[in-house]
mmCIF file of N, CA and C in Angstrom:
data_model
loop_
_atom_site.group_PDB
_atom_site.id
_atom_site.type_symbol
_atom_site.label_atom_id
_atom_site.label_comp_id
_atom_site.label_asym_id
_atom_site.label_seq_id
_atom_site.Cartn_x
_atom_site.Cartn_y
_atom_site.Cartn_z
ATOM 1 N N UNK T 1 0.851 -1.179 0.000
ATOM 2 C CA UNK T 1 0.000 0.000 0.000
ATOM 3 C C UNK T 1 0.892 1.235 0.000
ATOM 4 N N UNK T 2 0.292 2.191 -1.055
ATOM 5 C CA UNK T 2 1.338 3.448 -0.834
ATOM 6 C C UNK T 2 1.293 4.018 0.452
ATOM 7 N N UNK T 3 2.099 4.824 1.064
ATOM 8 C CA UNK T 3 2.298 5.709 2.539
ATOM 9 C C UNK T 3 2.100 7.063 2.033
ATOM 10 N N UNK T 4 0.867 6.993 2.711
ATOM 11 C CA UNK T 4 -0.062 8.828 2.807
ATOM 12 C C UNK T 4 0.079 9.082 4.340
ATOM 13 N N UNK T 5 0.709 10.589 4.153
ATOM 14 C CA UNK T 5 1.170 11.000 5.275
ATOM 15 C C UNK T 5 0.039 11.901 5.967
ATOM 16 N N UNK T 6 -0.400 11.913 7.041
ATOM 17 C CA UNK T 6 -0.831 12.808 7.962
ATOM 18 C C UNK T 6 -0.876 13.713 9.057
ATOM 19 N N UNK T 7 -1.132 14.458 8.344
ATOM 20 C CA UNK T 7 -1.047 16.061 9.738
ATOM 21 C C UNK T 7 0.642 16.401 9.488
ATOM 22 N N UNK T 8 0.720 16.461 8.043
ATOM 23 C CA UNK T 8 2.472 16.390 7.753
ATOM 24 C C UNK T 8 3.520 15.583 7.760
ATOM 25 N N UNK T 9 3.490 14.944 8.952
ATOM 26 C CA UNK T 9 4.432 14.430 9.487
ATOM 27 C C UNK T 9 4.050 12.657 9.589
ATOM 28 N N UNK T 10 3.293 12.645 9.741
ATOM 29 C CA UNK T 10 2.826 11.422 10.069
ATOM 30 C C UNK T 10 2.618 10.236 8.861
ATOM 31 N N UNK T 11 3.634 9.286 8.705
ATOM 32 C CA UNK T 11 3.557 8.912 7.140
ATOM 33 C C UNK T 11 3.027 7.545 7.573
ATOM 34 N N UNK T 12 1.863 6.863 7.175
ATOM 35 C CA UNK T 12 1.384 5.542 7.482
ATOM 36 C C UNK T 12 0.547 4.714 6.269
ATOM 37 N N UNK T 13 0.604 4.157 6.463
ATOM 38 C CA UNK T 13 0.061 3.059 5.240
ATOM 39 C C UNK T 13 -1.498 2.751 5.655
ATOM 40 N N UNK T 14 -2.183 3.167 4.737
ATOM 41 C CA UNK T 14 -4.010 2.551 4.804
ATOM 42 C C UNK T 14 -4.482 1.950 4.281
ATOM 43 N N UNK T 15 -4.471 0.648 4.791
ATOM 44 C CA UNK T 15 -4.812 -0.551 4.826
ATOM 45 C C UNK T 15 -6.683 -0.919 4.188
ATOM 46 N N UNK T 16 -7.413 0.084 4.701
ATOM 47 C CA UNK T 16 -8.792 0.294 4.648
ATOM 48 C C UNK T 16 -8.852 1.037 2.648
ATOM 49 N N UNK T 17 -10.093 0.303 2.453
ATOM 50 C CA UNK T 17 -10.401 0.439 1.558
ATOM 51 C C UNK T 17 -12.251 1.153 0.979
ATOM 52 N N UNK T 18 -11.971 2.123 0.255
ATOM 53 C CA UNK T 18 -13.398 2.923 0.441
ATOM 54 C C UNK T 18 -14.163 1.962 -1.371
ATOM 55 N N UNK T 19 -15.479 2.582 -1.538
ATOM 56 C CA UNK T 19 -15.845 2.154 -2.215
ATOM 57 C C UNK T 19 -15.407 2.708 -3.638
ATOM 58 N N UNK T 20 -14.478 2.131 -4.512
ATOM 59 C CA UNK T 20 -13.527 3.345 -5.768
ATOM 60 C C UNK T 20 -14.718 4.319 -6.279
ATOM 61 N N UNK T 21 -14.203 5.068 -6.379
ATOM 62 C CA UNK T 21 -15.118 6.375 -7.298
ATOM 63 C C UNK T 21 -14.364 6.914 -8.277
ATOM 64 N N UNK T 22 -13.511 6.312 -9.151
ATOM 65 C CA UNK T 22 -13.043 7.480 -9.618
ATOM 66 C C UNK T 22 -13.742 7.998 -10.653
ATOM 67 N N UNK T 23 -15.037 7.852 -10.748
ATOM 68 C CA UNK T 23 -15.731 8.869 -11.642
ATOM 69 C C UNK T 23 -15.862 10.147 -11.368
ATOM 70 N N UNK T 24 -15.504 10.319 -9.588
ATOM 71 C CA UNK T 24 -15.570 11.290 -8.956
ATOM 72 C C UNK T 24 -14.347 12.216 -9.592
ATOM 73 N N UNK T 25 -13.481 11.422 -9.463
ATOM 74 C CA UNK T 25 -11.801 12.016 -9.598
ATOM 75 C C UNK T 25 -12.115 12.548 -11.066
ATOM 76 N N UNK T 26 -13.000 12.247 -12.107
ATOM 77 C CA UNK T 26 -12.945 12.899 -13.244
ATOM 78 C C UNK T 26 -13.661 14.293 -13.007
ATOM 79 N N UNK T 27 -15.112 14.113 -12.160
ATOM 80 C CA UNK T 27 -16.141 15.209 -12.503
ATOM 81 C C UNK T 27 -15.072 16.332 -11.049
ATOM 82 N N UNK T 28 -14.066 15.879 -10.262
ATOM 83 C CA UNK T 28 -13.884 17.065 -9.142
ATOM 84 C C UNK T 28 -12.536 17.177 -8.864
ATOM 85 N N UNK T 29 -11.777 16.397 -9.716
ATOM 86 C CA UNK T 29 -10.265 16.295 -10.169
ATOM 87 C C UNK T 29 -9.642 15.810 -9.067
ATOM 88 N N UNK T 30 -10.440 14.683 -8.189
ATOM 89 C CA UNK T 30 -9.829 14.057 -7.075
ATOM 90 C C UNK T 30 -8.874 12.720 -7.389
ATOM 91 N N UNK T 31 -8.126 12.521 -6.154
ATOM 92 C CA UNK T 31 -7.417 11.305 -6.358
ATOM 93 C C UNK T 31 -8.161 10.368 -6.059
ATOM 94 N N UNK T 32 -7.971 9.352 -6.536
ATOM 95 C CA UNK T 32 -8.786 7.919 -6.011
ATOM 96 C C UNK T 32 -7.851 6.867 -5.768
ATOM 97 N N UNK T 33 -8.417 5.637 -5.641
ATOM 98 C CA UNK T 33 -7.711 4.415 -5.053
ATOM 99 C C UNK T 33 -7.081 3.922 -6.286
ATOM 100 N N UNK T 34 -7.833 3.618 -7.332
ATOM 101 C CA UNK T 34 -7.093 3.328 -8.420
ATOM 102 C C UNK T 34 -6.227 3.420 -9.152
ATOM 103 N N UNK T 35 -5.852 4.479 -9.284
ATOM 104 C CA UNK T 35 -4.760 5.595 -9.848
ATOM 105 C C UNK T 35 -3.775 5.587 -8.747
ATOM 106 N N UNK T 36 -3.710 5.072 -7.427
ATOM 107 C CA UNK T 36 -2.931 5.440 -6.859
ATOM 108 C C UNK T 36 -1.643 4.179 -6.939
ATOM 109 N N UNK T 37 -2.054 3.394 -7.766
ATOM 110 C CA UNK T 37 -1.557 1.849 -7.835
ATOM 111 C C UNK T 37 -1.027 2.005 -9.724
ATOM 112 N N UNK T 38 -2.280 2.187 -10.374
ATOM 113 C CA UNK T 38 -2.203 2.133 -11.366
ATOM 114 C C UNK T 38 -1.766 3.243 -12.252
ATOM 115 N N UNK T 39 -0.759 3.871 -11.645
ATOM 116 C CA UNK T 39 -0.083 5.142 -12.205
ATOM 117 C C UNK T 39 -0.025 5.404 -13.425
ATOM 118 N N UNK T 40 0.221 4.355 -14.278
ATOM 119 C CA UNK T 40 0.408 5.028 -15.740
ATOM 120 C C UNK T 40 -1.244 4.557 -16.576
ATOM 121 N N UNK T 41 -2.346 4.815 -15.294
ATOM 122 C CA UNK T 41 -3.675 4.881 -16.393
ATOM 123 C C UNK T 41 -4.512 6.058 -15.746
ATOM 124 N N UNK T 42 -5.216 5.910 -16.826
ATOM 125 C CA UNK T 42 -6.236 7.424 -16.005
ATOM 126 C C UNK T 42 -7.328 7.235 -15.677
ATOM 127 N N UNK T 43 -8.080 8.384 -15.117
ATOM 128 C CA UNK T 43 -8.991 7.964 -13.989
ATOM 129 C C UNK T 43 -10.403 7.497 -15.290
ATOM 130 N N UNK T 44 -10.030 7.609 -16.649
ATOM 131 C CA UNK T 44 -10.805 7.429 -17.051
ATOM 132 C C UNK T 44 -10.979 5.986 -17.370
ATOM 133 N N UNK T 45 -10.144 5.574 -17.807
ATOM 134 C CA UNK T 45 -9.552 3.661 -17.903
ATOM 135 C C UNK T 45 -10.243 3.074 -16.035
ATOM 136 N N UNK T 46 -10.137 3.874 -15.411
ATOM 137 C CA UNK T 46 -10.539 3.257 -13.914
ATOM 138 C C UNK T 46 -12.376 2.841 -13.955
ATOM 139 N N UNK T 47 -12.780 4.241 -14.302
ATOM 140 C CA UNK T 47 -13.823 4.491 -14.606
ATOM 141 C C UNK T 47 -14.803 2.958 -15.014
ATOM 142 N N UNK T 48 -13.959 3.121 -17.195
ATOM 143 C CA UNK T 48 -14.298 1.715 -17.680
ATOM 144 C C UNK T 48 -14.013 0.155 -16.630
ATOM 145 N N UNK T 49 -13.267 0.005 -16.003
ATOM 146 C CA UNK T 49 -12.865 -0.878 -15.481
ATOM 147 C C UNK T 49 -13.831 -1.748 -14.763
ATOM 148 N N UNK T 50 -14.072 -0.502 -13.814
ATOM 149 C CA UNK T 50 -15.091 -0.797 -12.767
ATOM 150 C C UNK T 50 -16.283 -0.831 -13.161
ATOM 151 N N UNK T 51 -17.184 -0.560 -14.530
ATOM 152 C CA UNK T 51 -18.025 -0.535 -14.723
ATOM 153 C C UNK T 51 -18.437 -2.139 -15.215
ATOM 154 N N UNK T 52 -17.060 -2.502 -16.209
ATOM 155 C CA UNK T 52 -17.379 -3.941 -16.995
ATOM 156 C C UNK T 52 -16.985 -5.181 -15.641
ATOM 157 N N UNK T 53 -16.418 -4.703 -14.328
ATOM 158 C CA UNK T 53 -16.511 -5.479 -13.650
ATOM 159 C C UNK T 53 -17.445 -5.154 -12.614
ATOM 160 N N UNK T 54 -17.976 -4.229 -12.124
ATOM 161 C CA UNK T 54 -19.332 -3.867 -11.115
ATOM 162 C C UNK T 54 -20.603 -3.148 -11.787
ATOM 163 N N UNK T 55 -20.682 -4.171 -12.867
ATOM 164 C CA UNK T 55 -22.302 -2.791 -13.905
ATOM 165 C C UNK T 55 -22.811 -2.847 -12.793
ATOM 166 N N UNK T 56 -23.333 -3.468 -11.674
ATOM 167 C CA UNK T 56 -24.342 -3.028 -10.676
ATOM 168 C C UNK T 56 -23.717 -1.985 -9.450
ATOM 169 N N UNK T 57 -22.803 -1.205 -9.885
ATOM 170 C CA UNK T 57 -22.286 -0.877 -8.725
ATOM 171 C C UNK T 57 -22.474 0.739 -8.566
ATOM 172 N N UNK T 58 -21.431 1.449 -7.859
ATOM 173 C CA UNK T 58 -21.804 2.983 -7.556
ATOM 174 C C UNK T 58 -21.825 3.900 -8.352
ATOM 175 N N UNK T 59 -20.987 3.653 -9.767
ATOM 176 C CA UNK T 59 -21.040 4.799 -10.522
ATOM 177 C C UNK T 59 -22.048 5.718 -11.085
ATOM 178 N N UNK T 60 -21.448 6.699 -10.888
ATOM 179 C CA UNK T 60 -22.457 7.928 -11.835
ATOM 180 C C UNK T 60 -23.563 8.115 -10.832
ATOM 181 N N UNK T 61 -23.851 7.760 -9.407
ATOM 182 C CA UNK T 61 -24.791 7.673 -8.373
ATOM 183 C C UNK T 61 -24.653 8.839 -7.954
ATOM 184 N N UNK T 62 -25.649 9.026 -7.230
ATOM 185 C CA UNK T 62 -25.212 10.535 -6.631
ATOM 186 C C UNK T 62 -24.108 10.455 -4.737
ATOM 187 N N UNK T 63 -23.274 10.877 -4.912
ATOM 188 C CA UNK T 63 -22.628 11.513 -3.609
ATOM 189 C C UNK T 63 -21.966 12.029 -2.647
ATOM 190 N N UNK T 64 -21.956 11.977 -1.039
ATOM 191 C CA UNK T 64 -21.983 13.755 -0.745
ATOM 192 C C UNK T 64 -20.866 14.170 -1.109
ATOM 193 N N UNK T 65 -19.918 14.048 -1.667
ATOM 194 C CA UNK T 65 -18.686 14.262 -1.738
ATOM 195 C C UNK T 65 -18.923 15.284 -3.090
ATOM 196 N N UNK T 66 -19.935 15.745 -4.182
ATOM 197 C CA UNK T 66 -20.469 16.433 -5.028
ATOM 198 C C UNK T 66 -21.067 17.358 -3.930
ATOM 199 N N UNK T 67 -22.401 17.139 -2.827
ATOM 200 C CA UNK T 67 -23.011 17.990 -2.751
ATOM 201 C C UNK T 67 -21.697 19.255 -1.806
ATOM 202 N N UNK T 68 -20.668 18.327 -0.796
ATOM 203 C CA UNK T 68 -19.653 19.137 -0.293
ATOM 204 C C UNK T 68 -18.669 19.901 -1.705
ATOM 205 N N UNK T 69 -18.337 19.436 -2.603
ATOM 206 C CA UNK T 69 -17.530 19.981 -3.572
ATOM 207 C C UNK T 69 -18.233 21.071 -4.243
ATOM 208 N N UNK T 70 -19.511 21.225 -4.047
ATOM 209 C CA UNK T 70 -20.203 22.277 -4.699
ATOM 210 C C UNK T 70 -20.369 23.417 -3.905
ATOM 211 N N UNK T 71 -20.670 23.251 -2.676
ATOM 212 C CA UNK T 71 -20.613 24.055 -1.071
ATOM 213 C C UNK T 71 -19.380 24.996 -1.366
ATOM 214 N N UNK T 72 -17.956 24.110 -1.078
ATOM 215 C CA UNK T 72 -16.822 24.327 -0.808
ATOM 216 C C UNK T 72 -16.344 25.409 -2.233
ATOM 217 N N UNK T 73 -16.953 24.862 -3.638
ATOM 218 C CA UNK T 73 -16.722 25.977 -4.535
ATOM 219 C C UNK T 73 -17.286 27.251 -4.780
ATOM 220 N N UNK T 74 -18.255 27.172 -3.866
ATOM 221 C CA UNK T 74 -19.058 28.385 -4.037
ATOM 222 C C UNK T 74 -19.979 28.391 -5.107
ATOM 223 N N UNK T 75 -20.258 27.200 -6.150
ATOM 224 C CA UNK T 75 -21.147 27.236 -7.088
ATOM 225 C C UNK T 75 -22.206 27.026 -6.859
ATOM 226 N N UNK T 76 -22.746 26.372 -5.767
ATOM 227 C CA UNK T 76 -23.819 26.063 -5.571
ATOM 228 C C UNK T 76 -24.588 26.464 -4.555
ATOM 229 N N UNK T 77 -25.553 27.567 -4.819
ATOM 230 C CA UNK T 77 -26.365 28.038 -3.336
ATOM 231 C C UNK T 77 -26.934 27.156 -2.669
ATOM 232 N N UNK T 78 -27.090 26.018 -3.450
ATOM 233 C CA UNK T 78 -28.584 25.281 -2.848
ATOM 234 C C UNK T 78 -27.563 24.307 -2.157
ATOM 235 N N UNK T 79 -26.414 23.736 -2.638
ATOM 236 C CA UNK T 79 -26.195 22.639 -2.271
ATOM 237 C C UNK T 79 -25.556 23.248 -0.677
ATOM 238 N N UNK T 80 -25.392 24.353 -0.606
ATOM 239 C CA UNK T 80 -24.836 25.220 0.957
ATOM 240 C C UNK T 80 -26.167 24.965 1.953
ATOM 241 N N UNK T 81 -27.433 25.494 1.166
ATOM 242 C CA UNK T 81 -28.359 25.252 1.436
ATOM 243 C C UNK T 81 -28.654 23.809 2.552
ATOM 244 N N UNK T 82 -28.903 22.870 1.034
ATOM 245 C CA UNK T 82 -28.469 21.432 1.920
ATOM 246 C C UNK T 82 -27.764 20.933 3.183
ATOM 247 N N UNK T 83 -26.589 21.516 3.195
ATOM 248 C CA UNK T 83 -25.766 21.550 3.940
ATOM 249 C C UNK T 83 -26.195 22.166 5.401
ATOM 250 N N UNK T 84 -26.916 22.755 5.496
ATOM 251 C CA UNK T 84 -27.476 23.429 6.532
ATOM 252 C C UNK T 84 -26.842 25.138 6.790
ATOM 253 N N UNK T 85 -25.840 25.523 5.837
ATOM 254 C CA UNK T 85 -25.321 26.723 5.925
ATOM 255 C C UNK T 85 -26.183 27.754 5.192
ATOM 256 N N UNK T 86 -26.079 29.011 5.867
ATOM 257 C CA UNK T 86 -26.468 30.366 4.992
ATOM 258 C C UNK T 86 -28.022 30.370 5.118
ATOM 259 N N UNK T 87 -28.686 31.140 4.435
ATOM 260 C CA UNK T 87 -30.042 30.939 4.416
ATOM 261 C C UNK T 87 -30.812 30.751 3.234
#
């Protein structure tokens, strides 16, 4: 497993595994799990991957990690809204 460091200093290996998104990493230019192994492909090859091996799975679904990325850019009133911020 690669070593992602925390709070700077703190370099440890994570063992734990989330559910891949990197459809996310295309629509919010995040890193994902895939890419972090598979360096010389892109998040778009990840994308296909996971689809012809999980068609029933998370992609293209909606979540919060969009409705926070929209908050955090300021594009979205409503999704601040959601969030419980502002009025």
């Amino acid at each position: 497993m690669p070593e992602r460091h925390y709070m700077i200093v703190d370099g440890r290996r994570d063992y734990s595994f989330r559910i891949p998104r990197p459809d996310l990493s295309e629509k919010m230019d995040l890193s994902n799990v895939c890419n972090a192994c598979h360096q010389d492909k892109t998040p778009g090859w990840a994308v296909a991957e996971i689809a012809i091996r999980y068609p029933e799975g998370q992609l293209n679904k909606s979540h919060f990690a969009e409705l926070f990325n929209s908050a955090d850019t300021r594009m979205n009133k409503q999704a601040i809204k959601q969030l419980g911020f502002g009025q």
